[in-house]
PDB file of C-alpha atoms in Angstrom:
ATOM      1  CA  PRO A   1      15.963 -15.739   1.990  1.00 46.00           C
ATOM      2  CA  SER A   2      16.090 -15.321   5.792  1.00 50.00           C
ATOM      3  CA  SER A   3      15.158 -11.633   5.285  1.00 76.00           C
ATOM      4  CA  ASP A   4      11.679 -12.835   4.237  1.00 87.00           C
ATOM      5  CA  CYS A   5       9.466 -12.776   7.349  1.00 89.00           C
ATOM      6  CA  ILE A   6       7.715 -16.049   6.436  1.00 91.00           C
ATOM      7  CA  VAL A   7      11.069 -17.854   6.112  1.00 90.00           C
ATOM      8  CA  ALA A   8      12.335 -16.208   9.308  1.00 89.00           C
ATOM      9  CA  GLU A   9       9.190 -17.338  11.137  1.00 90.00           C
ATOM     10  CA  GLN A  10       9.698 -20.935   9.992  1.00 90.00           C
ATOM     11  CA  LEU A  11      13.302 -20.870  11.229  1.00 89.00           C
ATOM     12  CA  CYS A  12      12.177 -19.485  14.571  1.00 87.00           C
ATOM     13  CA  LEU A  13       9.378 -22.028  15.053  1.00 88.00           C
ATOM     14  CA  SER A  14      11.824 -24.887  14.450  1.00 88.00           C
ATOM     15  CA  ASP A  15      13.779 -23.774  17.537  1.00 85.00           C
ATOM     16  CA  SER A  16      12.022 -24.483  20.848  1.00 86.00           C
ATOM     17  CA  THR A  17      13.342 -21.383  22.663  1.00 85.00           C
ATOM     18  CA  CYS A  18      12.579 -18.971  19.813  1.00 87.00           C
ATOM     19  CA  ASN A  19       9.201 -20.662  19.317  1.00 88.00           C
ATOM     20  CA  ALA A  20       8.150 -19.996  22.913  1.00 87.00           C
ATOM     21  CA  THR A  21       9.299 -16.370  22.725  1.00 86.00           C
ATOM     22  CA  TYR A  22       7.484 -15.808  19.441  1.00 88.00           C
ATOM     23  CA  ARG A  23       4.220 -17.275  20.786  1.00 89.00           C
ATOM     24  CA  THR A  24       4.411 -14.847  23.705  1.00 84.00           C
ATOM     25  CA  LEU A  25       4.886 -11.932  21.316  1.00 85.00           C
ATOM     26  CA  GLU A  26       1.893 -13.090  19.255  1.00 85.00           C
ATOM     27  CA  ASN A  27      -0.317 -12.734  22.320  1.00 82.00           C
ATOM     28  CA  CYS A  28       1.199  -9.326  23.097  1.00 81.00           C
ATOM     29  CA  ALA A  29       0.603  -8.083  19.533  1.00 79.00           C
ATOM     30  CA  LEU A  30      -2.984  -9.380  19.547  1.00 77.00           C
ATOM     31  CA  ALA A  31      -3.715  -7.514  22.778  1.00 72.00           C
ATOM     32  CA  LYS A  32      -2.244  -4.326  21.336  1.00 69.00           C
ATOM     33  CA  THR A  33      -4.183  -4.624  18.068  1.00 63.00           C
ATOM     34  CA  ARG A  34      -7.390  -4.896  20.084  1.00 63.00           C
ATOM     35  CA  LEU A  35      -6.283  -1.905  22.191  1.00 60.00           C
ATOM     36  CA  LEU A  36      -6.452  -3.998  25.372  1.00 63.00           C
ATOM     37  CA  THR A  37      -4.709  -2.795  28.521  1.00 70.00           C
ATOM     38  CA  LEU A  38      -2.080  -5.262  29.773  1.00 70.00           C
ATOM     39  CA  ASP A  39      -1.580  -5.841  33.477  1.00 74.00           C
ATOM     40  CA  HIS A  40       1.881  -5.454  35.039  1.00 80.00           C
ATOM     41  CA  ASP A  41       2.861  -9.142  34.745  1.00 82.00           C
ATOM     42  CA  SER A  42       1.781  -9.288  31.109  1.00 77.00           C
ATOM     43  CA  ARG A  43       3.788  -6.163  30.268  1.00 79.00           C
ATOM     44  CA  VAL A  44       6.895  -7.631  31.901  1.00 83.00           C
ATOM     45  CA  ARG A  45       6.380 -10.887  29.997  1.00 82.00           C
ATOM     46  CA  CYS A  46       6.068  -8.988  26.689  1.00 83.00           C
ATOM     47  CA  LEU A  47       9.143  -6.840  27.377  1.00 82.00           C
ATOM     48  CA  ASN A  48      11.228  -9.904  28.237  1.00 82.00           C
ATOM     49  CA  ALA A  49      10.094 -11.597  25.028  1.00 81.00           C
ATOM     50  CA  GLU A  50      11.148  -8.514  23.034  1.00 80.00           C
ATOM     51  CA  LEU A  51      14.599  -8.623  24.634  1.00 80.00           C
ATOM     52  CA  ASP A  52      14.942 -12.378  24.047  1.00 81.00           C
ATOM     53  CA  LEU A  53      14.197 -11.893  20.349  1.00 79.00           C
ATOM     54  CA  GLY A  54      17.055  -9.392  19.971  1.00 73.00           C
ATOM     55  CA  ASN A  55      19.364 -11.768  18.075  1.00 72.00           C
ATOM     56  CA  SER A  56      16.709 -13.455  15.951  1.00 77.00           C
ATOM     57  CA  SER A  57      16.522 -13.042  12.153  1.00 77.00           C
ATOM     58  CA  LEU A  58      12.853 -12.157  12.728  1.00 81.00           C
ATOM     59  CA  LEU A  59      13.921  -8.734  13.973  1.00 82.00           C
ATOM     60  CA  HIS A  60      15.284  -7.685  10.580  1.00 84.00           C
ATOM     61  CA  CYS A  61      12.894  -9.490   8.224  1.00 88.00           C
ATOM     62  CA  LYS A  62      10.879  -7.665   5.550  1.00 90.00           C
ATOM     63  CA  CYS A  63       8.022  -8.416   3.149  1.00 90.00           C
ATOM     64  CA  HIS A  64       7.707  -7.983  -0.613  1.00 85.00           C
ATOM     65  CA  ARG A  65       4.942  -6.056  -2.338  1.00 82.00           C
ATOM     66  CA  ARG A  66       2.617  -8.279  -4.373  1.00 80.00           C
ATOM     67  CA  MET A  67       4.084 -11.421  -2.796  1.00 82.00           C
ATOM     68  CA  LYS A  68       1.966 -14.490  -2.182  1.00 83.00           C
ATOM     69  CA  ARG A  69       0.813 -14.759   1.449  1.00 88.00           C
ATOM     70  CA  GLN A  70       1.543 -11.050   1.874  1.00 88.00           C
ATOM     71  CA  GLU A  71      -0.868 -10.695   4.796  1.00 89.00           C
ATOM     72  CA  HIS A  72       0.790 -13.608   6.618  1.00 91.00           C
ATOM     73  CA  CYS A  73       4.203 -12.013   6.108  1.00 92.00           C
ATOM     74  CA  LEU A  74       2.949  -8.666   7.430  1.00 92.00           C
ATOM     75  CA  ARG A  75       1.378 -10.351  10.454  1.00 90.00           C
ATOM     76  CA  VAL A  76       4.783 -11.820  11.329  1.00 90.00           C
ATOM     77  CA  PHE A  77       6.451  -8.408  10.933  1.00 90.00           C
ATOM     78  CA  TRP A  78       3.967  -6.652  13.220  1.00 88.00           C
ATOM     79  CA  THR A  79       4.128  -9.444  15.782  1.00 86.00           C
ATOM     80  CA  VAL A  80       7.820  -8.635  16.180  1.00 84.00           C
ATOM     81  CA  HIS A  81       7.469  -4.839  15.902  1.00 81.00           C
ATOM     82  CA  SER A  82       4.481  -4.266  18.180  1.00 73.00           C
ATOM     83  CA  SER A  83       6.524  -3.029  21.125  1.00 64.00           C
ATOM     84  CA  VAL A  84       4.514  -2.545  24.319  1.00 52.00           C
ATOM     85  CA  THR A  85       6.856   0.300  25.225  1.00 51.00           C
ATOM     86  CA  ASP A  86       5.359   2.513  22.474  1.00 52.00           C
ATOM     87  CA  GLY A  87       2.044   4.299  22.860  1.00 50.00           C
ATOM     88  CA  TYR A  88       1.090   3.237  19.323  1.00 53.00           C
ATOM     89  CA  PHE A  89       2.643   0.982  16.733  1.00 54.00           C
ATOM     90  CA  ASN A  90       5.880   2.340  15.292  1.00 60.00           C
ATOM     91  CA  LEU A  91       4.447   3.667  12.056  1.00 68.00           C
ATOM     92  CA  GLU A  92       7.756   4.972  10.710  1.00 69.00           C
ATOM     93  CA  THR A  93       9.274   1.521  10.160  1.00 80.00           C
ATOM     94  CA  SER A  94       8.082   0.080   6.859  1.00 85.00           C
ATOM     95  CA  PRO A  95       7.634  -3.702   6.648  1.00 87.00           C
ATOM     96  CA  TYR A  96       8.385  -3.569   2.913  1.00 87.00           C
ATOM     97  CA  GLU A  97      11.732  -3.879   1.200  1.00 83.00           C
ATOM     98  CA  ASN A  98      12.879  -0.767  -0.651  1.00 74.00           C
ATOM     99  CA  PRO A  99      11.546  -0.515  -4.219  1.00 61.00           C
ATOM    100  CA  VAL A 100      13.725  -0.879  -7.263  1.00 54.00           C
ATOM    101  CA  ASN A 101      15.745   2.136  -8.347  1.00 49.00           C
ATOM    102  CA  GLU A 102      14.387   5.254 -10.004  1.00 45.00           C
ATOM    103  CA  GLU A 103      15.071   4.040 -13.555  1.00 45.00           C
ATOM    104  CA  HIS A 104      12.175   1.577 -13.237  1.00 48.00           C
ATOM    105  CA  TRP A 105       9.847   4.591 -13.280  1.00 46.00           C
ATOM    106  CA  LYS A 106      11.040   5.887 -16.661  1.00 50.00           C
ATOM    107  CA  THR A 107       9.646   3.484 -19.248  1.00 49.00           C
ATOM    108  CA  ASP A 108       8.735   5.025 -22.610  1.00 53.00           C
ATOM    109  CA  TYR A 109       4.982   5.017 -23.352  1.00 47.00           C
ATOM    110  CA  ASN A 110       5.279   3.891 -26.953  1.00 51.00           C
ATOM    111  CA  GLU A 111       7.722   1.112 -26.096  1.00 53.00           C
ATOM    112  CA  LEU A 112       5.388  -0.100 -23.376  1.00 49.00           C
ATOM    113  CA  ALA A 113       2.322   0.024 -25.599  1.00 49.00           C
ATOM    114  CA  ALA A 114       4.164  -1.742 -28.437  1.00 51.00           C
ATOM    115  CA  LEU A 115       5.232  -4.540 -26.097  1.00 48.00           C
ATOM    116  CA  VAL A 116       1.674  -5.045 -24.933  1.00 48.00           C
ATOM    117  CA  SER A 117      -0.102  -4.813 -28.271  1.00 47.00           C
ATOM    118  CA  GLY A 118       2.625  -6.167 -30.556  1.00 47.00           C
ATOM    119  CA  LYS A 119       1.969  -3.445 -33.116  1.00 45.00           C
ATOM    120  CA  ASN A 120       2.900   0.117 -34.014  1.00 46.00           C
ATOM    121  CA  CYS A 121       1.315   2.561 -31.607  1.00 47.00           C
ATOM    122  CA  SER A 122       1.447   5.724 -33.667  1.00 51.00           C
ATOM    123  CA  GLN A 123      -2.246   6.237 -32.884  1.00 51.00           C
ATOM    124  CA  LEU A 124      -1.178   7.371 -29.412  1.00 51.00           C
ATOM    125  CA  ALA A 125       0.448  10.476 -30.903  1.00 50.00           C
ATOM    126  CA  GLY A 126      -2.933  12.183 -30.976  1.00 50.00           C
ATOM    127  CA  ASP A 127      -3.135  11.991 -27.198  1.00 55.00           C
ATOM    128  CA  ALA A 128       0.019  14.069 -26.686  1.00 59.00           C
ATOM    129  CA  THR A 129      -1.981  17.108 -25.489  1.00 66.00           C
ATOM    130  CA  ASN A 130      -3.653  15.040 -22.751  1.00 75.00           C
ATOM    131  CA  PRO A 131      -1.117  12.716 -21.065  1.00 78.00           C
ATOM    132  CA  CYS A 132      -3.856  11.227 -18.868  1.00 80.00           C
ATOM    133  CA  LEU A 133      -5.915  10.205 -21.867  1.00 81.00           C
ATOM    134  CA  ARG A 134      -2.788   8.708 -23.399  1.00 82.00           C
ATOM    135  CA  ALA A 135      -2.043   6.764 -20.222  1.00 83.00           C
ATOM    136  CA  THR A 136      -5.598   5.406 -20.241  1.00 83.00           C
ATOM    137  CA  HIS A 137      -5.262   4.288 -23.867  1.00 84.00           C
ATOM    138  CA  VAL A 138      -2.012   2.466 -23.056  1.00 85.00           C
ATOM    139  CA  CYS A 139      -3.781   0.749 -20.151  1.00 86.00           C
ATOM    140  CA  ASN A 140      -6.552  -0.352 -22.515  1.00 87.00           C
ATOM    141  CA  LEU A 141      -3.980  -2.188 -24.651  1.00 86.00           C
ATOM    142  CA  SER A 142      -3.274  -4.509 -21.732  1.00 86.00           C
ATOM    143  CA  LYS A 143      -6.073  -7.031 -21.096  1.00 89.00           C
ATOM    144  CA  LYS A 144      -5.335  -7.135 -17.371  1.00 90.00           C
ATOM    145  CA  CYS A 145      -5.114  -3.351 -16.954  1.00 90.00           C
ATOM    146  CA  PHE A 146      -8.288  -2.824 -19.016  1.00 91.00           C
ATOM    147  CA  ARG A 147     -10.259  -5.528 -17.160  1.00 92.00           C
ATOM    148  CA  LEU A 148      -9.360  -4.393 -13.641  1.00 91.00           C
ATOM    149  CA  ARG A 149      -9.805  -0.714 -14.488  1.00 89.00           C
ATOM    150  CA  THR A 150     -13.222  -1.471 -15.987  1.00 88.00           C
ATOM    151  CA  ASP A 151     -14.128  -3.505 -12.874  1.00 88.00           C
ATOM    152  CA  TYR A 152     -13.539  -0.710 -10.385  1.00 86.00           C
ATOM    153  CA  ALA A 153     -14.893   1.984 -12.716  1.00 85.00           C
ATOM    154  CA  SER A 154     -18.216   0.156 -13.054  1.00 84.00           C
ATOM    155  CA  ILE A 155     -18.518  -0.267  -9.283  1.00 84.00           C
ATOM    156  CA  CYS A 156     -17.402   3.268  -8.405  1.00 83.00           C
ATOM    157  CA  THR A 157     -19.798   4.987 -10.837  1.00 78.00           C
ATOM    158  CA  LYS A 158     -22.951   3.169  -9.698  1.00 70.00           C
ATOM    159  CA  GLY A 159     -25.367   5.606  -8.180  1.00 59.00           C
ATOM    160  CA  ALA A 160     -23.803   8.600  -9.941  1.00 54.00           C
ATOM    161  CA  GLY A 161     -26.376  11.237 -10.825  1.00 54.00           C
ATOM    162  CA  SER A 162     -29.160   9.605  -8.834  1.00 54.00           C
ATOM    163  CA  GLU A 163     -30.282   9.236  -5.249  1.00 55.00           C
ATOM    164  CA  ASP A 164     -28.713   5.774  -5.021  1.00 61.00           C
ATOM    165  CA  VAL A 165     -25.721   5.508  -2.733  1.00 70.00           C
ATOM    166  CA  CYS A 166     -22.717   3.765  -4.261  1.00 78.00           C
ATOM    167  CA  ASP A 167     -21.110   0.831  -2.466  1.00 81.00           C
ATOM    168  CA  ARG A 168     -18.017   2.621  -1.138  1.00 82.00           C
ATOM    169  CA  ARG A 169     -16.524  -0.533   0.361  1.00 85.00           C
ATOM    170  CA  LYS A 170     -16.649  -2.325  -3.001  1.00 87.00           C
ATOM    171  CA  CYS A 171     -15.295   0.773  -4.749  1.00 87.00           C
ATOM    172  CA  HIS A 172     -12.306   0.912  -2.378  1.00 88.00           C
ATOM    173  CA  ARG A 173     -11.708  -2.805  -2.823  1.00 89.00           C
ATOM    174  CA  GLY A 174     -11.779  -2.390  -6.613  1.00 89.00           C
ATOM    175  CA  LEU A 175      -9.245   0.456  -6.421  1.00 89.00           C
ATOM    176  CA  ARG A 176      -6.931  -1.589  -4.181  1.00 88.00           C
ATOM    177  CA  ASN A 177      -7.255  -4.556  -6.516  1.00 88.00           C
ATOM    178  CA  PHE A 178      -6.301  -2.409  -9.502  1.00 90.00           C
ATOM    179  CA  PHE A 179      -3.152  -1.032  -7.870  1.00 88.00           C
ATOM    180  CA  GLU A 180      -2.189  -4.361  -6.354  1.00 87.00           C
ATOM    181  CA  LYS A 181      -2.497  -6.532  -9.475  1.00 88.00           C
ATOM    182  CA  VAL A 182      -1.795  -4.286 -12.466  1.00 89.00           C
ATOM    183  CA  PRO A 183       1.920  -3.718 -13.255  1.00 87.00           C
ATOM    184  CA  GLU A 184       3.152  -0.352 -11.986  1.00 83.00           C
ATOM    185  CA  ASP A 185       4.262   0.663 -15.483  1.00 82.00           C
ATOM    186  CA  PHE A 186       0.556   1.205 -16.165  1.00 85.00           C
ATOM    187  CA  THR A 187      -0.879   2.304 -12.823  1.00 86.00           C
ATOM    188  CA  LYS A 188       1.732   4.907 -11.917  1.00 84.00           C
ATOM    189  CA  ARG A 189       1.282   6.702 -15.231  1.00 83.00           C
ATOM    190  CA  ILE A 190      -2.479   6.859 -14.860  1.00 83.00           C
ATOM    191  CA  LEU A 191      -2.109   8.237 -11.350  1.00 84.00           C
ATOM    192  CA  PHE A 192       0.802  10.629 -11.944  1.00 83.00           C
ATOM    193  CA  CYS A 193       0.151  11.782 -15.519  1.00 80.00           C
ATOM    194  CA  PRO A 194       1.234  15.461 -15.778  1.00 81.00           C
ATOM    195  CA  CYS A 195      -1.615  17.874 -16.531  1.00 78.00           C
ATOM    196  CA  GLN A 196      -1.467  21.427 -17.873  1.00 80.00           C
ATOM    197  CA  ASP A 197      -5.195  22.181 -17.942  1.00 78.00           C
ATOM    198  CA  GLU A 198      -8.332  21.663 -15.887  1.00 81.00           C
ATOM    199  CA  PHE A 199      -9.914  19.137 -18.260  1.00 79.00           C
ATOM    200  CA  CYS A 200      -6.905  16.826 -18.043  1.00 78.00           C
ATOM    201  CA  GLY A 201      -6.714  17.217 -14.254  1.00 78.00           C
ATOM    202  CA  GLU A 202     -10.385  16.433 -13.784  1.00 79.00           C
ATOM    203  CA  ARG A 203     -10.053  13.304 -15.923  1.00 74.00           C
ATOM    204  CA  ARG A 204      -7.101  12.159 -13.806  1.00 78.00           C
ATOM    205  CA  ARG A 205      -9.020  12.742 -10.578  1.00 78.00           C
ATOM    206  CA  LYS A 206     -12.133  10.887 -11.720  1.00 76.00           C
ATOM    207  CA  THR A 207     -10.094   7.990 -13.089  1.00 74.00           C
ATOM    208  CA  ILE A 208      -8.347   7.221  -9.826  1.00 72.00           C
ATOM    209  CA  VAL A 209     -10.362   9.056  -7.156  1.00 72.00           C
ATOM    210  CA  PRO A 210     -13.982   8.665  -8.260  1.00 76.00           C
ATOM    211  CA  ASP A 211     -16.553  10.616  -6.249  1.00 76.00           C
ATOM    212  CA  CYS A 212     -17.829   7.371  -4.750  1.00 77.00           C
ATOM    213  CA  SER A 213     -14.502   6.722  -3.052  1.00 75.00           C
ATOM    214  CA  PHE A 214     -14.416   9.832  -0.885  1.00 74.00           C
ATOM    215  CA  GLN A 215     -17.719  11.725  -0.809  1.00 72.00           C
ATOM    216  CA  TYR A 216     -19.564  11.070   2.453  1.00 72.00           C
ATOM    217  CA  ASN A 217     -22.643  12.785   3.818  1.00 74.00           C
ATOM    218  CA  THR A 218     -20.882  12.742   7.170  1.00 78.00           C
ATOM    219  CA  LYS A 219     -17.086  12.838   7.070  1.00 79.00           C
ATOM    220  CA  PRO A 220     -15.502   9.984   9.082  1.00 79.00           C
ATOM    221  CA  ASN A 221     -13.451  10.923  12.129  1.00 87.00           C
ATOM    222  CA  CYS A 222      -9.716  10.711  11.314  1.00 87.00           C
ATOM    223  CA  LEU A 223      -8.821   9.088  14.637  1.00 89.00           C
ATOM    224  CA  TRP A 224     -11.495   6.424  14.111  1.00 88.00           C
ATOM    225  CA  LEU A 225     -10.035   5.732  10.662  1.00 87.00           C
ATOM    226  CA  LEU A 226      -6.552   5.449  12.163  1.00 87.00           C
ATOM    227  CA  ASP A 227      -7.713   2.979  14.815  1.00 84.00           C
ATOM    228  CA  SER A 228      -9.515   0.837  12.228  1.00 85.00           C
ATOM    229  CA  CYS A 229      -6.424   0.942  10.001  1.00 87.00           C
ATOM    230  CA  LEU A 230      -4.195  -0.270  12.844  1.00 83.00           C
ATOM    231  CA  GLU A 231      -6.417  -3.344  13.195  1.00 83.00           C
ATOM    232  CA  ASP A 232      -5.681  -4.384   9.601  1.00 86.00           C
ATOM    233  CA  HIS A 233      -2.194  -5.691   8.758  1.00 87.00           C
ATOM    234  CA  ILE A 234      -2.183  -4.429   5.166  1.00 89.00           C
ATOM    235  CA  CYS A 235      -3.622  -0.973   5.921  1.00 90.00           C
ATOM    236  CA  LYS A 236      -1.213  -0.516   8.837  1.00 89.00           C
ATOM    237  CA  SER A 237       1.716  -1.590   6.647  1.00 91.00           C
ATOM    238  CA  ARG A 238       0.826   0.794   3.826  1.00 92.00           C
ATOM    239  CA  LEU A 239       0.500   3.646   6.324  1.00 92.00           C
ATOM    240  CA  ALA A 240       3.904   2.841   7.865  1.00 91.00           C
ATOM    241  CA  ASP A 241       5.469   2.623   4.392  1.00 90.00           C
ATOM    242  CA  PHE A 242       4.014   6.029   3.537  1.00 90.00           C
ATOM    243  CA  GLN A 243       5.196   7.574   6.818  1.00 88.00           C
ATOM    244  CA  GLN A 244       8.737   6.266   6.363  1.00 86.00           C
ATOM    245  CA  ASN A 245       9.229   7.096   2.694  1.00 86.00           C
ATOM    246  CA  CYS A 246       7.337  10.386   2.368  1.00 86.00           C
ATOM    247  CA  GLN A 247       8.734  12.210   5.389  1.00 83.00           C
ATOM    248  CA  PRO A 248       9.553  15.866   4.562  1.00 82.00           C
ATOM    249  CA  VAL A 249      13.221  16.868   4.519  1.00 76.00           C
ATOM    250  CA  ASP A 250      14.177  20.305   5.865  1.00 75.00           C
ATOM    251  CA  MET A 251      17.386  20.567   3.809  1.00 75.00           C
ATOM    252  CA  SER A 252      15.616  20.033   0.466  1.00 71.00           C
ATOM    253  CA  PRO A 253      14.280  23.124  -1.412  1.00 72.00           C
ATOM    254  CA  ASP A 254      10.822  21.574  -1.913  1.00 69.00           C
ATOM    255  CA  GLY A 255      10.834  19.487   1.264  1.00 70.00           C
ATOM    256  CA  CYS A 256      11.158  16.210  -0.625  1.00 72.00           C
ATOM    257  CA  SER A 257      13.972  13.701  -0.420  1.00 67.00           C
ATOM    258  CA  LEU A 258      15.237  13.203  -3.975  1.00 64.00           C
ATOM    259  CA  HIS A 259      16.795   9.782  -3.385  1.00 69.00           C
ATOM    260  CA  ASN A 260      13.469   8.588  -1.956  1.00 74.00           C
ATOM    261  CA  HIS A 261      11.287   9.794  -4.821  1.00 77.00           C
ATOM    262  CA  ALA A 262      10.393   6.356  -6.237  1.00 78.00           C
ATOM    263  CA  ALA A 263       9.788   4.884  -2.783  1.00 83.00           C
ATOM    264  CA  CYS A 264       7.458   7.739  -1.825  1.00 85.00           C
ATOM    265  CA  LEU A 265       5.428   7.450  -5.038  1.00 84.00           C
ATOM    266  CA  GLN A 266       5.111   3.696  -4.571  1.00 85.00           C
ATOM    267  CA  ALA A 267       4.068   4.172  -0.928  1.00 88.00           C
ATOM    268  CA  TYR A 268       1.458   6.739  -1.952  1.00 87.00           C
ATOM    269  CA  MET A 269       0.053   4.349  -4.556  1.00 86.00           C
ATOM    270  CA  GLY A 270      -0.247   1.730  -1.829  1.00 88.00           C
ATOM    271  CA  MET A 271      -2.589   4.028   0.109  1.00 87.00           C
ATOM    272  CA  ILE A 272      -5.150   4.415  -2.701  1.00 86.00           C
ATOM    273  CA  GLY A 273      -8.465   2.859  -1.750  1.00 84.00           C
TER     274      GLY A 273
END
C-alpha cells in the first residue's frame, strides 16, 4: 500500500519533518510547472528538500491507471520528481505501475463477445475479412463500450462535410474518456486491429483518429504543445509513460523491446486524444 503515492503522502504529512520538506517541494514543483525562474536561495532550498526526502516512501511511490483520484496521485508523484537540477521534468520516469503481463492482451474475440452478450456470437464470423469491423461489432455488444464510442463519434463528426468547425477540445475529451473508461479488452482491439487492405485501414483510422481530432488550418507548434502538456499532470504522466516504455532498443531487429510490448501499447493508448 505504501507504494501508492496517495498513501505515501498521507504517511509523510503525519510526520512533522517530512511534512515540512514536502510542502517546500510543492512550492518548488509549482514554480517549475509555471516555468518560473528560481532565485539562488530558492534553488538551494529546493535542492535541500530533495536530499531530505531521500529516505521517504514518497520517492518510490507509483500510481495506478484508472484509479480514483488519479490526478491527485500524479500531482504527488510530480511534486517529488520535479527536480530543479533538470532542465525539464524527467520524462523517462513513468508514474504508473507496470501493466499486467502480455497474456492479458490475448483474449479471444468470441469468448469476449459471448461473455458480454450471454449468447452465441457466430454472427461475428462474417466479419473475419475485416478485423476492425469485427472489433467494432464486439464493442457494440457492450453497453458501456457502445455508449462511450457513440458519444465521441457524434462529437468528432460534427461539422464534417460542411464549413462548420468541429469542437476539437470536446472531441479529444471524448476520445480520452473512451480509452480511460472502457475495458482495454475492447479498446485495444479497435485501435490495433490488423488490416490487410486500404478499406479496413481507413475504417480503423476514422474510428479512433477522426479528422476532427487532428486536422488544423494552422498546425500547432510542437514545443508549445509540449509546454502545455507539462502543465497538466495527466498529459505529462502519459507522455512520460510513453517515453519510458516505447524507447527504441538497438539490439532488437525491429528496434522494439519484446518484453515491453504490452507496456508500450498501453502507453500509446494513453496518449490518444
